[in-house]
Coordinates of N, CA, C and O in Angstrom, one line a residue:
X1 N 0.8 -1.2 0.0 CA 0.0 0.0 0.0 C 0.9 1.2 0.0 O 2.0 1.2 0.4
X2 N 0.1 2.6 -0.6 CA 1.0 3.4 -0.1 C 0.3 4.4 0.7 O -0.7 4.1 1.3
X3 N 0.8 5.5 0.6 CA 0.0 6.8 2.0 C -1.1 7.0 1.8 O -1.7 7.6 2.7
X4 N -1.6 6.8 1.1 CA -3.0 7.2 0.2 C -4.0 6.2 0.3 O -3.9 5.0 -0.1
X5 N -5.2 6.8 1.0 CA -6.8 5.9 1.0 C -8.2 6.3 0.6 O -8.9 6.7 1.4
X6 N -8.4 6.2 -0.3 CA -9.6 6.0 -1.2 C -11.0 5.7 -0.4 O -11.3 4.6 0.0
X7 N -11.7 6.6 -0.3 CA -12.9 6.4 0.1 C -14.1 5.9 -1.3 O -14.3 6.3 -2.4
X8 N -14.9 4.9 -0.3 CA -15.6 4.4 -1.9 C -17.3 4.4 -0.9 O -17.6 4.3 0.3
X9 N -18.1 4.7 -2.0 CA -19.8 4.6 -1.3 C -20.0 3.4 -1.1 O -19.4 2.5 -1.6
X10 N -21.0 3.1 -0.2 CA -21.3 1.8 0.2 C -21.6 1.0 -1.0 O -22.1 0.0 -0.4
X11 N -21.7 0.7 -1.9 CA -22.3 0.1 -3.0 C -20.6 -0.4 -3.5 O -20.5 -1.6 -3.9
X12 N -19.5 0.3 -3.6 CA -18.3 0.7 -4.1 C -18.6 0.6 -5.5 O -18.2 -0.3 -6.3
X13 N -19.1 1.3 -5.5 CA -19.5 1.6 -7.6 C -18.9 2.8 -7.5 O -18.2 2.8 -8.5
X14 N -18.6 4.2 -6.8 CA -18.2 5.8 -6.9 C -17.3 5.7 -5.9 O -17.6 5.2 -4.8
X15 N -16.4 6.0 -6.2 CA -15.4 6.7 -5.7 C -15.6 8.2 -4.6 O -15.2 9.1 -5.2
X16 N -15.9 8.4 -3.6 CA -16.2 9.4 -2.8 C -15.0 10.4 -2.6 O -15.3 11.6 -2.8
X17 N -13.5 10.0 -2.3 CA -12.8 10.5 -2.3 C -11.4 10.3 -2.2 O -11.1 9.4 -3.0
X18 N -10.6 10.8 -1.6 CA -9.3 10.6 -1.5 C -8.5 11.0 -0.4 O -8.4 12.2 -0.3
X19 N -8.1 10.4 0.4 CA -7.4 11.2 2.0 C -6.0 11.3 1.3 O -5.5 10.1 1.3
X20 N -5.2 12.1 0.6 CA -4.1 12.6 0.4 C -2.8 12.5 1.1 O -2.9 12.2 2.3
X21 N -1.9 12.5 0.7 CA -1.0 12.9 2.2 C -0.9 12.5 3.3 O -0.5 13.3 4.1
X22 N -1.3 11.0 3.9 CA -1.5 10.6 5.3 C -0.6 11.2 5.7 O -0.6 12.3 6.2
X23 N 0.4 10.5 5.4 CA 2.1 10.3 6.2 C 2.4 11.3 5.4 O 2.4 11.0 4.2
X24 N 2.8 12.5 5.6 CA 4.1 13.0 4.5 C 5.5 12.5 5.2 O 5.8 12.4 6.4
X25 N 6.3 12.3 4.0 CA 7.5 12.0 4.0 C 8.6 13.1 3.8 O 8.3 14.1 3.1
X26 N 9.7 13.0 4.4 CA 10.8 14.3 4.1 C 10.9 14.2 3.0 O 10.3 13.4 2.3
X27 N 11.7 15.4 2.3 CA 12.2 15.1 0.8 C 12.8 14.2 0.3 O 14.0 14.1 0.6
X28 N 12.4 13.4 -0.3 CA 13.6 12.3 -1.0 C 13.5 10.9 -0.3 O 14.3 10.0 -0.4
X29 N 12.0 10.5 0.7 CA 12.1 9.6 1.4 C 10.9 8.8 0.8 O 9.9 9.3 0.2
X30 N 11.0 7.7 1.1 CA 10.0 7.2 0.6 C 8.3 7.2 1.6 O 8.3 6.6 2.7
X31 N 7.0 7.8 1.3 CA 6.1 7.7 2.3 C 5.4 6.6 3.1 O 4.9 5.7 2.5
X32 N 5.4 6.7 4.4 CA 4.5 5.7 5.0 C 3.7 5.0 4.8 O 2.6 5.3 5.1
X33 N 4.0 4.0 4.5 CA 2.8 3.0 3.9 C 1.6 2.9 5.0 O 1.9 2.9 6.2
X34 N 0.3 2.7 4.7 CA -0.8 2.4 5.4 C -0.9 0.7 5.8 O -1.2 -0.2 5.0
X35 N -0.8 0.7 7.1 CA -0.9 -1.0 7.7 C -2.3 -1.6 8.1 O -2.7 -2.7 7.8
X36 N -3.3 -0.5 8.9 CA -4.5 -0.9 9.0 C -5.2 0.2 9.2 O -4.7 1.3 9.5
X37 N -7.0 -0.5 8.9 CA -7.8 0.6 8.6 C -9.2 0.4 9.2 O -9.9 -0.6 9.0
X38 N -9.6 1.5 10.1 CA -11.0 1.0 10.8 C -11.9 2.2 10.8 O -11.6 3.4 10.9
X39 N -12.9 1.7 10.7 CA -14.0 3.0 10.8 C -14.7 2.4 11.5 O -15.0 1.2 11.6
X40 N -14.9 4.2 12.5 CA -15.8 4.3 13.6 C -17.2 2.8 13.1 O -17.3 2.1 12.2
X41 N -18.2 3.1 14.4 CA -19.6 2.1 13.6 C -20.4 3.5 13.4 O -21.6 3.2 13.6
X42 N -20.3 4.2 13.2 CA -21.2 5.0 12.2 C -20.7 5.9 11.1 O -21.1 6.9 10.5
X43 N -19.3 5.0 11.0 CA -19.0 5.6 9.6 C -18.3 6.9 9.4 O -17.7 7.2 8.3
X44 N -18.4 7.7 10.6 CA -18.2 9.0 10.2 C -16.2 9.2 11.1 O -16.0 10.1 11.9
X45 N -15.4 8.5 10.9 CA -14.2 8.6 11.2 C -13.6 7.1 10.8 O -14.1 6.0 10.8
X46 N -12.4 7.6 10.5 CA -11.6 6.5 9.9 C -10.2 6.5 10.6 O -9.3 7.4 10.6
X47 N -10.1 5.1 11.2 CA -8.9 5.4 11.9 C -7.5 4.7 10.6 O -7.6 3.6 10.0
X48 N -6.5 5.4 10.4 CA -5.3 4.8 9.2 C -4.0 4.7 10.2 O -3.6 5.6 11.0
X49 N -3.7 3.7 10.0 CA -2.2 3.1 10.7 C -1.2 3.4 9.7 O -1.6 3.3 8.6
X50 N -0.1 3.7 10.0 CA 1.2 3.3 9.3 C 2.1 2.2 9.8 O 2.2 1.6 10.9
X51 N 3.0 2.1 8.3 CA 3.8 0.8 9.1 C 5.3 1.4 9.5 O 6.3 0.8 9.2
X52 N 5.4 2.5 10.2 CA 5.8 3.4 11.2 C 5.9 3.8 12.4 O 6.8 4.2 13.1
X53 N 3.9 3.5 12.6 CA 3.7 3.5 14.0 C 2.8 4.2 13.8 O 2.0 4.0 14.7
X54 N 2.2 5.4 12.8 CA 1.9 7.0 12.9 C 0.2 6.0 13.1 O -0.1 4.9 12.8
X55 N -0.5 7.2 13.9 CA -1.6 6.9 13.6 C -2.3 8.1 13.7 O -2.0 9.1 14.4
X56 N -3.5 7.9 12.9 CA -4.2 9.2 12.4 C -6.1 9.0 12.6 O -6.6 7.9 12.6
X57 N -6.7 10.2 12.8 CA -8.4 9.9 12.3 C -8.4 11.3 11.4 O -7.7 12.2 11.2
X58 N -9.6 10.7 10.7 CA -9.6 11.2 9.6 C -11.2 11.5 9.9 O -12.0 10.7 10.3
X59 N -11.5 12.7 9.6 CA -13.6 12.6 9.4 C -13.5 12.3 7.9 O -12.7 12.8 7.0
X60 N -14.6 11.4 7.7 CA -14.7 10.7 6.3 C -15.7 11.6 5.4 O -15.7 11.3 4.2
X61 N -16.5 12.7 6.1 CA -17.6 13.3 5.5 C -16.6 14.4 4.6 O -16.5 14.2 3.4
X62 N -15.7 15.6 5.5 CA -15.0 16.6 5.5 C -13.6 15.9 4.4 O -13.3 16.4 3.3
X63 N -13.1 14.6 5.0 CA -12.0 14.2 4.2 C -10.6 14.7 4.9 O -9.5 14.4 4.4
X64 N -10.8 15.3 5.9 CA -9.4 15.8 6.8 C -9.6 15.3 8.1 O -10.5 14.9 8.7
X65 N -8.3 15.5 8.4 CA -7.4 14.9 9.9 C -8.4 15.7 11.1 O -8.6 16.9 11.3
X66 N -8.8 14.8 11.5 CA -9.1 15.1 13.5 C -7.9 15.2 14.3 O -7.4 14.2 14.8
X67 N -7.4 16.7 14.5 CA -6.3 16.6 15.5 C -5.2 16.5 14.9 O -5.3 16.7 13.7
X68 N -3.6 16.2 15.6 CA -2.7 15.7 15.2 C -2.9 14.3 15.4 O -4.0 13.9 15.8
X69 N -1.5 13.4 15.1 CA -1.6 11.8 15.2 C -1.3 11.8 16.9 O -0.9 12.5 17.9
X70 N -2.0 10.4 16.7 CA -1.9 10.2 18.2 C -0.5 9.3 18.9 O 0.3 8.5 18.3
X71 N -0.7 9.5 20.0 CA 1.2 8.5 20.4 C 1.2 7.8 20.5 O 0.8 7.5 21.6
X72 N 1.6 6.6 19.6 CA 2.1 5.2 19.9 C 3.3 5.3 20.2 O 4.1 6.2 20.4
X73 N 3.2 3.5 20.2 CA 5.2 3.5 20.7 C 5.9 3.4 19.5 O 7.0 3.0 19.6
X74 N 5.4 3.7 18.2 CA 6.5 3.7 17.3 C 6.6 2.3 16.3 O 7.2 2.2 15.2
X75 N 6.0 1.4 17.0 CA 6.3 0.1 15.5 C 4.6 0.4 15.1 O 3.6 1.1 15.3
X76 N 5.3 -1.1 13.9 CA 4.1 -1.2 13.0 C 3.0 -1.5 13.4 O 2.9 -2.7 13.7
X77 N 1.5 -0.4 13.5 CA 0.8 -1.3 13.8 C 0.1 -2.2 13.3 O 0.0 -2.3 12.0
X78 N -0.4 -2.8 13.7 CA -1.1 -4.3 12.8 C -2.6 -4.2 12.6 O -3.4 -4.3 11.6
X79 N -2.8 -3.9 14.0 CA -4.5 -4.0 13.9 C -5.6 -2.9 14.2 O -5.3 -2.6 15.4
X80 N -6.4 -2.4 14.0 CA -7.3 -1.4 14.7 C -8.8 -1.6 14.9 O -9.4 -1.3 13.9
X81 N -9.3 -1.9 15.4 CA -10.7 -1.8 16.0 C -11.5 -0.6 16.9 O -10.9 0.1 17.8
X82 N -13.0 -0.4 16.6 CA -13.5 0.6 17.1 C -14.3 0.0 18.1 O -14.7 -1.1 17.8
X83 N -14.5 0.7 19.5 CA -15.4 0.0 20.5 C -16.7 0.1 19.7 O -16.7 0.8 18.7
X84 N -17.8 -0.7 19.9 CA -19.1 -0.5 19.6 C -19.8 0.4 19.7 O -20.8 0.3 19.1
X85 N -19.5 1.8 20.6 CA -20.3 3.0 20.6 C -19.2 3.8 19.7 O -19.7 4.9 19.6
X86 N -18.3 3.9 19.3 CA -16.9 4.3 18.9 C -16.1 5.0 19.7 O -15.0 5.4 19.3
X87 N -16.4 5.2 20.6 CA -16.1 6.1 21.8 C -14.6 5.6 22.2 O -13.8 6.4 22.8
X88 N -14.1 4.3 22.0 CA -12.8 4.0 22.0 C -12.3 3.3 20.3 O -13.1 2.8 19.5
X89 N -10.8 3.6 20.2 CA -10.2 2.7 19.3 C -9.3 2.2 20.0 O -8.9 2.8 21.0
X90 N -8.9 1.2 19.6 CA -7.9 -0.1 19.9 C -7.1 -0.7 19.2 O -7.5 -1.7 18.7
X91 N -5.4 0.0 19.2 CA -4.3 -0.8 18.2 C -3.7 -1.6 19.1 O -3.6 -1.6 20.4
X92 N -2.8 -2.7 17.3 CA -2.3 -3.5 18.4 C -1.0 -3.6 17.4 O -1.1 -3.1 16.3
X93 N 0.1 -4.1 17.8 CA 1.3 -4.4 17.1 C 2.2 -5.6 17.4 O 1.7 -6.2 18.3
X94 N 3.3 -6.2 17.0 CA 3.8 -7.1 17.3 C 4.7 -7.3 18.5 O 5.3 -8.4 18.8
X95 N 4.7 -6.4 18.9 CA 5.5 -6.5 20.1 C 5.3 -5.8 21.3 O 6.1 -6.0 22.3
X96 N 3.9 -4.6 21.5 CA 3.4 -3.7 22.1 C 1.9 -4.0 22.6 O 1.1 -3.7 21.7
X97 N 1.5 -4.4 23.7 CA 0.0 -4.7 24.0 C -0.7 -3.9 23.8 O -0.6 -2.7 23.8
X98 N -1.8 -4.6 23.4 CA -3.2 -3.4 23.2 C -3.0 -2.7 23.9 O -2.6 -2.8 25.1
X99 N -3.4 -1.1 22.7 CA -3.4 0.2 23.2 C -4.7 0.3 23.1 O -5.4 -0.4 22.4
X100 N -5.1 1.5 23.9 CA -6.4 1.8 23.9 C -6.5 3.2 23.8 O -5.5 4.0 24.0
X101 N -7.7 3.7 23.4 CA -7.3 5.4 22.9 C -8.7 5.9 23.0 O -9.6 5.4 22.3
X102 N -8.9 6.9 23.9 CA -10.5 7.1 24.9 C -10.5 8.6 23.8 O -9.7 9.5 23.7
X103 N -11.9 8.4 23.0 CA -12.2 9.2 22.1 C -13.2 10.0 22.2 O -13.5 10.7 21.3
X104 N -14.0 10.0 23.5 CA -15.1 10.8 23.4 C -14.6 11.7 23.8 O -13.6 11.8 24.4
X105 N -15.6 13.0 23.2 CA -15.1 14.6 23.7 C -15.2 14.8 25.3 O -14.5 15.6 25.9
X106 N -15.9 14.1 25.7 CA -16.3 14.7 27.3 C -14.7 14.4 28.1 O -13.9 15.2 28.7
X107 N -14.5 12.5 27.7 CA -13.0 12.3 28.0 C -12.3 13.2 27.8 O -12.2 13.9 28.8
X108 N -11.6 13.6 26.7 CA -10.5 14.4 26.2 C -10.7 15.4 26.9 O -9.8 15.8 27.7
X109 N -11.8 16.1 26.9 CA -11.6 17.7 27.8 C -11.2 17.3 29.2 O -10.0 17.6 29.5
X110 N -12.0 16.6 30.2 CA -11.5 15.7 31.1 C -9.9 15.7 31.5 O -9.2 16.4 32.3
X111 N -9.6 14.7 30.5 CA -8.5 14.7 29.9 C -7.2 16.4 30.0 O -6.3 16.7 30.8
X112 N -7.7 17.0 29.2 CA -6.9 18.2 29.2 C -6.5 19.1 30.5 O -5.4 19.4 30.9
X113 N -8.2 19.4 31.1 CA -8.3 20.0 32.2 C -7.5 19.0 33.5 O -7.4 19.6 34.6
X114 N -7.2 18.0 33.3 CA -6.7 17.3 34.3 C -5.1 17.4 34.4 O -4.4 17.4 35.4
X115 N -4.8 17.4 32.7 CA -2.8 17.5 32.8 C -2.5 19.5 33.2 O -1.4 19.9 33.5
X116 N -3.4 20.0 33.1 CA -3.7 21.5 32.9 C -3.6 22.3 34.2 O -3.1 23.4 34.4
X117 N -4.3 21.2 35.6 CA -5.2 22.0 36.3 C -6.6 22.3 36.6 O -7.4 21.5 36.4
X118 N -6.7 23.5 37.0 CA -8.1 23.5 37.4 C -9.0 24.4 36.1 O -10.1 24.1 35.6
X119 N -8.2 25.3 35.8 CA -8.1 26.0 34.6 C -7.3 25.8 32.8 O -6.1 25.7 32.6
X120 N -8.2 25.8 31.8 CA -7.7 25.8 30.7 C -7.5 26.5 30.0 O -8.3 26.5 29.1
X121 N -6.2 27.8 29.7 CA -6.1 28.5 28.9 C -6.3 28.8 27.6 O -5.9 27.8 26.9
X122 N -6.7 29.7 27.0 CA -6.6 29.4 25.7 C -5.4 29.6 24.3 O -5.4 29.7 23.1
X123 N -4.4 29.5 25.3 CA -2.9 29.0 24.9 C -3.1 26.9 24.8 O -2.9 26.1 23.9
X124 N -3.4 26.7 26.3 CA -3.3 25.3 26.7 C -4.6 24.7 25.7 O -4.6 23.5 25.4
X125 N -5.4 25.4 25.3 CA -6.8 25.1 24.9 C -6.0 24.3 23.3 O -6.1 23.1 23.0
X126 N -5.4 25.2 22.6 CA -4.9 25.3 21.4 C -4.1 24.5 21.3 O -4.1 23.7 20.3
X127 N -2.9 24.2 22.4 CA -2.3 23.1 22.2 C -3.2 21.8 22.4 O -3.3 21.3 21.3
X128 N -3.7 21.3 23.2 CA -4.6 20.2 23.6 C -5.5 20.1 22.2 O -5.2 19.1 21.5
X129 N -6.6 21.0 21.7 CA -7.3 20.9 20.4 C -7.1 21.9 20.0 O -7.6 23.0 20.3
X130 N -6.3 21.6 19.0 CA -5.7 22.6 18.1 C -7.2 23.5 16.7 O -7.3 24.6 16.2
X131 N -7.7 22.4 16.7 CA -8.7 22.3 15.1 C -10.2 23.1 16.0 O -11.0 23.6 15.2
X132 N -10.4 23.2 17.4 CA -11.6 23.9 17.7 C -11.0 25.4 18.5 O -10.0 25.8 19.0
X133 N -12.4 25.8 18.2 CA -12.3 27.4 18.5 C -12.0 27.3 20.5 O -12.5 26.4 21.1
X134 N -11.1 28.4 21.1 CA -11.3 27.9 22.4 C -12.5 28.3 23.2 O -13.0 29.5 23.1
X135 N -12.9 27.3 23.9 CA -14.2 27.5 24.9 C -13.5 27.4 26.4 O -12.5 26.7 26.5
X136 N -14.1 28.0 27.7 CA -13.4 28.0 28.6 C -14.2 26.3 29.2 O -15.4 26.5 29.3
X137 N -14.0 25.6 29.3 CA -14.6 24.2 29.7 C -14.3 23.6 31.0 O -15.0 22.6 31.5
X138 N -13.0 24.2 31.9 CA -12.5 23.3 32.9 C -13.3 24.0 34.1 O -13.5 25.2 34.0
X139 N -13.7 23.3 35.4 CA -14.7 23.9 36.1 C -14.0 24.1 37.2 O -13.7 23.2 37.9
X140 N -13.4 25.5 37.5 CA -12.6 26.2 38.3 C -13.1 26.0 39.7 O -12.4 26.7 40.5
X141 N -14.1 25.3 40.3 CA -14.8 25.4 41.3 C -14.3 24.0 42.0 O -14.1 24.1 43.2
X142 N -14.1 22.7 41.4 CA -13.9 21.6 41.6 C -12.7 21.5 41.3 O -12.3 22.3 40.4
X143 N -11.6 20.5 41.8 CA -10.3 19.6 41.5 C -11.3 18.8 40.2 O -12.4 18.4 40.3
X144 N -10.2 18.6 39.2 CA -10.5 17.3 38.0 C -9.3 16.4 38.6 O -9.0 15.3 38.0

């Protein structure tokens, strides 16, 4: 395979689109090949593996990246799976135990406000979610 994945309509008679660019590669290097591929159960996010390690979501409607890639440990991964509400994904690789990767927005903000403090900046907002506008969300009244 190479960096490139092809969205097709459920029938796969039309071609829908094209995710571009997964992996870019430096100049002169060869690009990240794609190892595995999962969509959410409602269709609307696509998780793409490299055989790198990189891993990416993609909104399948829009055709662009949710976020930056997320942290693995760096090998190839092999496998990906979506929980049944999609709310988690799940890689796996050859030498690294299932990862698990908590996707709901409530998590993540959670999440943010918790490595953050009690408060979220909208410096800290931007690094944490880069792709939304900042909202003040962490509840200054309670420890997270």
């Amino acid at each position: 395979m190479t960096g490139r994945v092809a969205l097709w309509d459920g029938t796969l008679r039309h071609r829908t689109g094209v995710l571009g660019n997964l992996f870019p590669a430096a100049l002169g290097d060869t690009p990240e090949a794609v190892n595995a591929l999962a969509f959410s159960p409602d269709g609307s996010t696509l998780a793409v593996a490299g055989d790198s390690g990189t891993l990416q979501l993609w909104d399948t409607a829009t055709q662009q990246p949710l976020g930056g890639n997320l942290p693995t440990p760096g090998e190839p991964i092999r496998s990906l799976a979506f929980s049944s509400d999609g709310a988690t994904l799940y890689a796996t690789s050859d030498h690294t135990p299932l990862q698990r990767y908590p996707l709901a927005p409530s998590h993540l903000i959670t999440q943010a406000c918790t490595r953050t403090g009690t408060t979220l900046t909208a410096a800290q907002w931007h690094l944490y979610i880069p792709d939304a506008p900042y909202h003040p969300v962490c509840d200054t009244r309670r420890p997270h």
